[in-house]
CSV table of C-alpha atoms in Angstrom, one decimal:
chain,number,residue,atom,x,y,z
A,1,UNK,CA,0.1,-0.1,0.1
A,2,UNK,CA,1.5,3.4,-0.9
A,3,UNK,CA,2.4,6.1,1.8
A,4,UNK,CA,-0.4,8.1,0.4
A,5,UNK,CA,-3.4,5.9,1.2
A,6,UNK,CA,-1.4,5.0,4.3
A,7,UNK,CA,-2.0,8.6,5.7
A,8,UNK,CA,-5.4,8.9,4.7
A,9,UNK,CA,-7.7,8.9,7.9
A,10,UNK,CA,-11.9,9.5,8.1
A,11,UNK,CA,-11.2,13.0,9.4
A,12,UNK,CA,-8.8,14.0,6.5
A,13,UNK,CA,-10.5,12.1,3.8
A,14,UNK,CA,-12.9,14.3,1.7
A,15,UNK,CA,-16.3,13.9,1.3
A,16,UNK,CA,-17.5,12.8,-2.2
A,17,UNK,CA,-18.7,15.2,-4.7
A,18,UNK,CA,-22.3,16.2,-4.4
A,19,UNK,CA,-23.9,15.4,-8.1
A,20,UNK,CA,-26.5,17.4,-8.6
A,21,UNK,CA,-30.0,15.6,-10.1
A,22,UNK,CA,-33.5,16.9,-10.8
A,23,UNK,CA,-34.5,16.4,-7.3
A,24,UNK,CA,-32.3,19.6,-6.4
A,25,UNK,CA,-34.6,21.9,-8.8
A,26,UNK,CA,-37.9,19.9,-8.3
A,27,UNK,CA,-39.7,23.0,-6.4
A,28,UNK,CA,-38.3,25.2,-9.0
A,29,UNK,CA,-39.1,22.8,-11.9
A,30,UNK,CA,-42.7,22.4,-10.6
A,31,UNK,CA,-43.0,26.4,-10.1
A,32,UNK,CA,-42.0,26.9,-13.8
A,33,UNK,CA,-44.7,24.5,-14.9
A,34,UNK,CA,-47.5,26.3,-13.0
A,35,UNK,CA,-50.0,27.9,-14.8
A,36,UNK,CA,-51.0,31.2,-13.6
A,37,UNK,CA,-54.4,33.0,-14.8
A,38,UNK,CA,-55.5,36.6,-14.5
A,39,UNK,CA,-57.4,36.9,-11.2
A,40,UNK,CA,-55.5,34.3,-9.3
A,41,UNK,CA,-54.4,35.3,-5.9
A,42,UNK,CA,-50.8,35.1,-5.3
A,43,UNK,CA,-48.6,35.3,-2.2
A,44,UNK,CA,-44.8,36.4,-3.0
A,45,UNK,CA,-42.0,37.6,-0.6
A,46,UNK,CA,-40.8,41.3,-0.7
A,47,UNK,CA,-37.1,41.7,-2.7
A,48,UNK,CA,-37.5,45.1,-3.8
A,49,UNK,CA,-39.4,48.1,-2.8
A,50,UNK,CA,-39.0,51.7,-4.1
A,51,UNK,CA,-41.5,54.8,-4.2
A,52,UNK,CA,-43.4,53.6,-6.8
A,53,UNK,CA,-43.6,49.5,-7.0
A,54,UNK,CA,-42.8,46.7,-5.0
A,55,UNK,CA,-41.0,43.8,-6.1
A,56,UNK,CA,-42.2,40.1,-5.1
A,57,UNK,CA,-40.6,36.5,-5.3
A,58,UNK,CA,-43.3,34.3,-6.6
A,59,UNK,CA,-41.0,31.3,-6.7
A,60,UNK,CA,-42.0,31.5,-10.2
A,61,UNK,CA,-39.5,31.9,-13.5
A,62,UNK,CA,-40.3,35.8,-13.5
A,63,UNK,CA,-41.0,38.4,-10.4
A,64,UNK,CA,-44.4,39.9,-9.5
A,65,UNK,CA,-44.8,43.9,-9.6
A,66,UNK,CA,-47.2,46.1,-7.5
A,67,UNK,CA,-47.4,49.2,-8.3
A,68,UNK,CA,-48.3,52.1,-5.7
A,69,UNK,CA,-51.9,52.8,-7.5
A,70,UNK,CA,-52.3,49.0,-7.7
A,71,UNK,CA,-51.4,48.6,-3.5
A,72,UNK,CA,-53.6,51.0,-1.9
A,73,UNK,CA,-56.2,53.7,-1.8
A,74,UNK,CA,-54.6,55.5,1.1
A,75,UNK,CA,-52.8,58.6,-0.5
A,76,UNK,CA,-50.7,59.0,2.8
A,77,UNK,CA,-49.4,55.5,2.3
A,78,UNK,CA,-45.7,55.3,1.8
A,79,UNK,CA,-44.4,52.2,-0.1
A,80,UNK,CA,-40.2,53.0,0.9
A,81,UNK,CA,-41.5,53.2,4.5
A,82,UNK,CA,-44.3,50.9,5.3
A,83,UNK,CA,-43.2,47.9,3.3
A,84,UNK,CA,-40.0,46.0,4.2
A,85,UNK,CA,-37.7,43.4,2.3
A,86,UNK,CA,-39.1,39.8,3.5
A,87,UNK,CA,-42.5,40.9,3.9
A,88,UNK,CA,-45.3,38.4,2.7
A,89,UNK,CA,-48.1,39.9,0.4
A,90,UNK,CA,-51.0,38.3,-1.3
A,91,UNK,CA,-52.0,40.0,-4.5
A,92,UNK,CA,-54.4,39.6,-7.6
A,93,UNK,CA,-52.8,38.9,-11.2
A,94,UNK,CA,-54.1,41.2,-13.2
A,95,UNK,CA,-51.6,41.1,-16.1
A,96,UNK,CA,-49.7,37.8,-16.9
A,97,UNK,CA,-47.0,40.4,-18.8
A,98,UNK,CA,-46.3,44.2,-17.9
A,99,UNK,CA,-44.5,44.7,-20.7
A,100,UNK,CA,-41.0,43.8,-19.4
A,101,UNK,CA,-41.9,40.0,-18.6
A,102,UNK,CA,-42.8,40.9,-14.7
A,103,UNK,CA,-46.4,39.6,-13.4
A,104,UNK,CA,-48.4,42.9,-12.8
A,105,UNK,CA,-50.5,42.1,-9.6
A,106,UNK,CA,-53.0,44.3,-7.5
A,107,UNK,CA,-52.9,44.4,-3.8
A,108,UNK,CA,-56.1,46.2,-3.6
A,109,UNK,CA,-58.0,43.6,-5.7
A,110,UNK,CA,-56.7,40.9,-3.5
A,111,UNK,CA,-58.1,43.1,-0.5
A,112,UNK,CA,-61.3,43.1,-1.8
A,113,UNK,CA,-61.3,39.5,-1.0
A,114,UNK,CA,-59.1,39.1,1.8
A,115,UNK,CA,-59.4,41.9,3.5
A,116,UNK,CA,-62.9,42.0,4.8
A,117,UNK,CA,-62.2,38.5,6.5
A,118,UNK,CA,-59.8,40.1,8.1
A,119,UNK,CA,-61.6,43.2,9.1
A,120,UNK,CA,-64.5,40.7,10.3
A,121,UNK,CA,-62.2,39.0,12.4
A,122,UNK,CA,-60.9,42.3,14.1
A,123,UNK,CA,-64.3,43.1,14.9
A,124,UNK,CA,-65.3,39.7,16.5
A,125,UNK,CA,-62.3,39.7,18.3
A,126,UNK,CA,-62.2,43.4,19.4
A,127,UNK,CA,-58.6,43.8,18.3
A,128,UNK,CA,-57.1,47.1,19.0
A,129,UNK,CA,-55.3,48.5,15.8
A,130,UNK,CA,-53.5,51.8,14.8
A,131,UNK,CA,-54.5,53.8,11.7
A,132,UNK,CA,-53.5,57.5,10.5
A,133,UNK,CA,-56.3,60.1,9.7
A,134,UNK,CA,-56.1,60.5,6.2
A,135,UNK,CA,-59.2,62.9,5.5
A,136,UNK,CA,-61.6,65.2,6.9
A,137,UNK,CA,-65.4,64.5,5.6
A,138,UNK,CA,-68.8,65.5,7.1
A,139,UNK,CA,-69.5,64.6,11.0
A,140,UNK,CA,-66.4,62.9,10.8
A,141,UNK,CA,-62.9,61.7,9.5
A,142,UNK,CA,-61.5,59.0,7.3
A,143,UNK,CA,-58.8,56.3,8.2
A,144,UNK,CA,-57.6,53.5,5.9
A,145,UNK,CA,-56.8,49.7,7.2
A,146,UNK,CA,-56.1,47.1,5.4
A,147,UNK,CA,-56.4,49.2,2.3
A,148,UNK,CA,-60.0,49.7,2.8
A,149,UNK,CA,-61.5,53.2,3.2
A,150,UNK,CA,-63.0,53.8,7.1
A,151,UNK,CA,-65.1,56.4,8.6
A,152,UNK,CA,-64.7,57.4,12.0
A,153,UNK,CA,-67.6,59.5,13.2
A,154,UNK,CA,-66.8,62.5,15.2
A,155,UNK,CA,-68.5,60.9,18.3
A,156,UNK,CA,-66.1,58.3,18.4
A,157,UNK,CA,-62.9,60.0,18.0
A,158,UNK,CA,-62.7,61.3,21.7
A,159,UNK,CA,-64.4,60.7,24.8
A,160,UNK,CA,-65.6,64.1,24.3
A,161,UNK,CA,-67.6,64.8,21.3
A,162,UNK,CA,-65.6,66.7,18.5
A,163,UNK,CA,-67.0,69.9,16.8
A,164,UNK,CA,-67.2,69.9,13.0
A,165,UNK,CA,-65.3,73.1,12.8
A,166,UNK,CA,-62.5,71.1,14.9
A,167,UNK,CA,-62.2,68.2,12.8
A,168,UNK,CA,-59.1,69.6,10.8
A,169,UNK,CA,-57.1,69.2,13.8
A,170,UNK,CA,-56.8,65.6,13.6
A,171,UNK,CA,-55.9,65.2,10.2
A,172,UNK,CA,-52.6,63.1,10.4
A,173,UNK,CA,-52.9,61.9,14.0
A,174,UNK,CA,-52.3,58.4,14.7
A,175,UNK,CA,-55.3,56.8,16.5
A,176,UNK,CA,-55.9,53.2,18.3
A,177,UNK,CA,-59.2,52.1,17.0
A,178,UNK,CA,-61.7,49.2,16.9
A,179,UNK,CA,-63.9,48.0,13.7
A,180,UNK,CA,-67.2,48.5,15.1
A,181,UNK,CA,-68.9,47.7,11.6
A,182,UNK,CA,-67.5,45.6,8.6
A,183,UNK,CA,-70.1,45.2,6.0
A,184,UNK,CA,-68.6,43.9,2.7
A,185,UNK,CA,-71.8,44.3,0.2
A,186,UNK,CA,-72.3,48.2,1.5
A,187,UNK,CA,-68.6,48.7,1.3
A,188,UNK,CA,-69.3,49.8,4.8
A,189,UNK,CA,-66.4,49.8,7.3
A,190,UNK,CA,-66.8,52.1,10.8
A,191,UNK,CA,-63.7,52.5,13.0
A,192,UNK,CA,-64.1,53.7,16.5
A,193,UNK,CA,-61.1,54.9,19.2
A,194,UNK,CA,-63.9,56.1,21.9
A,195,UNK,CA,-64.2,52.6,23.5
A,196,UNK,CA,-60.4,52.0,24.1
A,197,UNK,CA,-59.9,55.5,25.3
A,198,UNK,CA,-63.1,54.8,27.8
A,199,UNK,CA,-61.6,51.5,29.1
A,200,UNK,CA,-58.1,53.5,29.6
A,201,UNK,CA,-59.9,56.5,31.4
A,202,UNK,CA,-61.8,53.7,33.9
A,203,UNK,CA,-58.2,51.9,34.5
A,204,UNK,CA,-56.7,55.6,35.5
A,205,UNK,CA,-59.9,56.4,37.7
A,206,UNK,CA,-59.6,52.9,39.6
A,207,UNK,CA,-55.9,53.4,40.3
A,208,UNK,CA,-56.6,56.7,41.5
A,209,UNK,CA,-59.7,55.5,43.6
A,210,UNK,CA,-57.6,52.8,45.0
A,211,UNK,CA,-55.5,55.4,46.5
A,212,UNK,CA,-58.1,57.6,48.2
A,213,UNK,CA,-58.7,56.5,52.0
A,214,UNK,CA,-61.9,56.0,54.1
A,215,UNK,CA,-62.7,59.2,56.1
A,216,UNK,CA,-60.7,61.5,53.8
A,217,UNK,CA,-63.1,65.1,53.8
A,218,UNK,CA,-62.7,67.1,50.8
A,219,UNK,CA,-64.6,69.4,48.5
A,220,UNK,CA,-66.4,68.9,45.3
A,221,UNK,CA,-68.7,70.1,43.0
A,222,UNK,CA,-72.1,68.6,42.4
A,223,UNK,CA,-72.3,67.5,38.7
A,224,UNK,CA,-75.2,65.8,38.1
A,225,UNK,CA,-78.3,64.7,40.2
A,226,UNK,CA,-80.3,61.7,40.3
A,227,UNK,CA,-83.4,60.2,42.2
A,228,UNK,CA,-81.4,58.4,44.3
A,229,UNK,CA,-78.7,60.7,44.9
A,230,UNK,CA,-76.0,63.1,43.7
A,231,UNK,CA,-72.7,62.7,41.8
A,232,UNK,CA,-70.3,65.0,43.1
A,233,UNK,CA,-66.9,65.8,40.9
A,234,UNK,CA,-63.7,65.8,43.7
A,235,UNK,CA,-61.3,66.8,40.7
A,236,UNK,CA,-58.2,65.1,39.2
A,237,UNK,CA,-61.1,62.6,37.0
A,238,UNK,CA,-62.3,61.6,40.1
A,239,UNK,CA,-66.2,61.6,41.2
A,240,UNK,CA,-68.5,59.6,43.8
A,241,UNK,CA,-72.0,59.6,44.5
A,242,UNK,CA,-73.7,60.7,48.0
A,243,UNK,CA,-76.8,58.8,48.4
A,244,UNK,CA,-80.0,60.8,49.1
A,245,UNK,CA,-80.1,59.2,52.8
A,246,UNK,CA,-76.2,60.5,53.1
A,247,UNK,CA,-77.1,64.1,52.0
A,248,UNK,CA,-78.7,65.5,55.5
A,249,UNK,CA,-80.0,64.6,58.7
A,250,UNK,CA,-83.8,65.4,57.8
A,251,UNK,CA,-85.4,63.1,55.8
A,252,UNK,CA,-85.5,64.1,52.2
A,253,UNK,CA,-87.4,63.0,48.7
A,254,UNK,CA,-84.9,64.0,46.5
A,255,UNK,CA,-81.6,65.5,46.1
A,256,UNK,CA,-82.8,68.3,44.2
A,257,UNK,CA,-84.8,69.4,47.6
A,258,UNK,CA,-81.4,70.6,49.1
A,259,UNK,CA,-78.8,70.8,46.1
A,260,UNK,CA,-78.3,72.0,42.2
A,261,UNK,CA,-75.6,71.3,39.8
A,262,UNK,CA,-72.8,73.5,40.3
A,263,UNK,CA,-72.9,73.6,44.2
A,264,UNK,CA,-69.4,73.5,46.3
A,265,UNK,CA,-70.1,70.7,48.9
A,266,UNK,CA,-67.8,68.9,51.6
A,267,UNK,CA,-68.2,65.6,51.7
A,268,UNK,CA,-66.5,62.3,53.5
A,269,UNK,CA,-65.3,59.1,52.1
A,270,UNK,CA,-67.3,56.4,53.7
A,271,UNK,CA,-66.5,53.8,51.2
A,272,UNK,CA,-64.3,52.6,48.3
A,273,UNK,CA,-65.4,49.5,46.6
A,274,UNK,CA,-65.2,48.2,43.0
A,275,UNK,CA,-63.5,51.5,42.0
A,276,UNK,CA,-66.3,53.8,42.9
A,277,UNK,CA,-66.5,56.1,45.9
A,278,UNK,CA,-69.2,56.5,48.2
A,279,UNK,CA,-69.4,59.9,49.7
A,280,UNK,CA,-71.2,61.3,52.6
A,281,UNK,CA,-72.6,64.9,53.8
A,282,UNK,CA,-74.2,63.9,56.8
A,283,UNK,CA,-71.2,62.0,58.3
A,284,UNK,CA,-69.3,65.6,58.2
A,285,UNK,CA,-71.9,66.5,61.1
A,286,UNK,CA,-70.3,63.8,63.5
A,287,UNK,CA,-66.6,65.0,62.5
A,288,UNK,CA,-67.5,68.6,63.1
A,289,UNK,CA,-69.1,67.1,66.7
A,290,UNK,CA,-66.0,65.3,67.4
A,291,UNK,CA,-63.9,68.3,66.4
A,292,UNK,CA,-65.8,70.6,68.8
A,293,UNK,CA,-65.7,67.8,71.6
A,294,UNK,CA,-61.8,67.8,71.3
A,295,UNK,CA,-61.4,71.6,72.1
A,296,UNK,CA,-63.9,71.7,74.6
A,297,UNK,CA,-61.5,72.4,77.9
A,298,UNK,CA,-63.4,70.7,81.2
A,299,UNK,CA,-63.0,72.1,84.3
A,300,UNK,CA,-62.4,70.0,87.6
A,301,UNK,CA,-65.6,70.1,89.3
A,302,UNK,CA,-64.1,71.5,92.6
A,303,UNK,CA,-63.2,74.5,91.3
A,304,UNK,CA,-66.2,76.9,90.8
A,305,UNK,CA,-66.2,79.3,87.5
A,306,UNK,CA,-66.2,83.0,88.4
A,307,UNK,CA,-67.0,85.9,86.2
A,308,UNK,CA,-64.4,88.4,87.3
A,309,UNK,CA,-60.5,88.7,86.0
A,310,UNK,CA,-59.6,88.1,89.5
A,311,UNK,CA,-61.1,84.7,89.7
A,312,UNK,CA,-59.7,83.7,86.3
A,313,UNK,CA,-56.0,84.5,87.6
A,314,UNK,CA,-56.5,83.6,91.5
A,315,UNK,CA,-54.5,80.3,90.8
A,316,UNK,CA,-51.8,81.7,89.0
A,317,UNK,CA,-48.7,82.0,90.8
A,318,UNK,CA,-46.4,84.5,88.9
């Protein structure tokens, strides 16, 4: 045996050279024979993005092209900023050849088929989503979601109603919204930010309420009167209820008998439960009585109380 063969070990032996076969190109071959027709919905991977078009790898012998105008109706959408290499996009074939050997695709047309399913799913699941206000219309604003034009009524923009004259202030703002109506047949998509804002406000309020101590005496303003009591605005986003039985010592049929909206009143916190404050005005009488009692000085029974200055200073030694 030659010296060269003796020195060959499993570690030093070179692996046999791989011989390529048709199996190595099975997927590519199958893709090349795949028949693509106009109207088909294809999913591809983004391999190129410019300000005017997206290039997709379709696992086909040629690439797919989506022009900006075929991607979305949103006039503020920026392909270069919002689409990234590696993203997967589904689009409808609108021409098998764009004149340069590429397949021309439309994400808008695919969205008409696929987006409404997503929108209905968002509505059913109560998904929180972010959109940017793209336009102002009568009684509300317009934003695009999944490429579909959505309407946000003025009453759903904020916790407080937004006047029509103030709608222009919302243009370009980013909002967190939920889908509250998605009707494909009528092309009717309605969005709302109000529900999310209300939930956040409730959470903040509960956090503030949890820090309020029972026994706290403070001042507030009567914000509304109901048959069962009066709601008092304590400031800092807090309010509480004074039950009709806790308004005064005497029995009254309705809070309106002694209170009106806008009155400034002093109240005592008597209970904190389930994120709600129970207040009392009547309990302040007890607080006042305790303070008076604490300040009262009782003289010893063995000493008589005189009325002259002499008697007042009789026991003082200088």
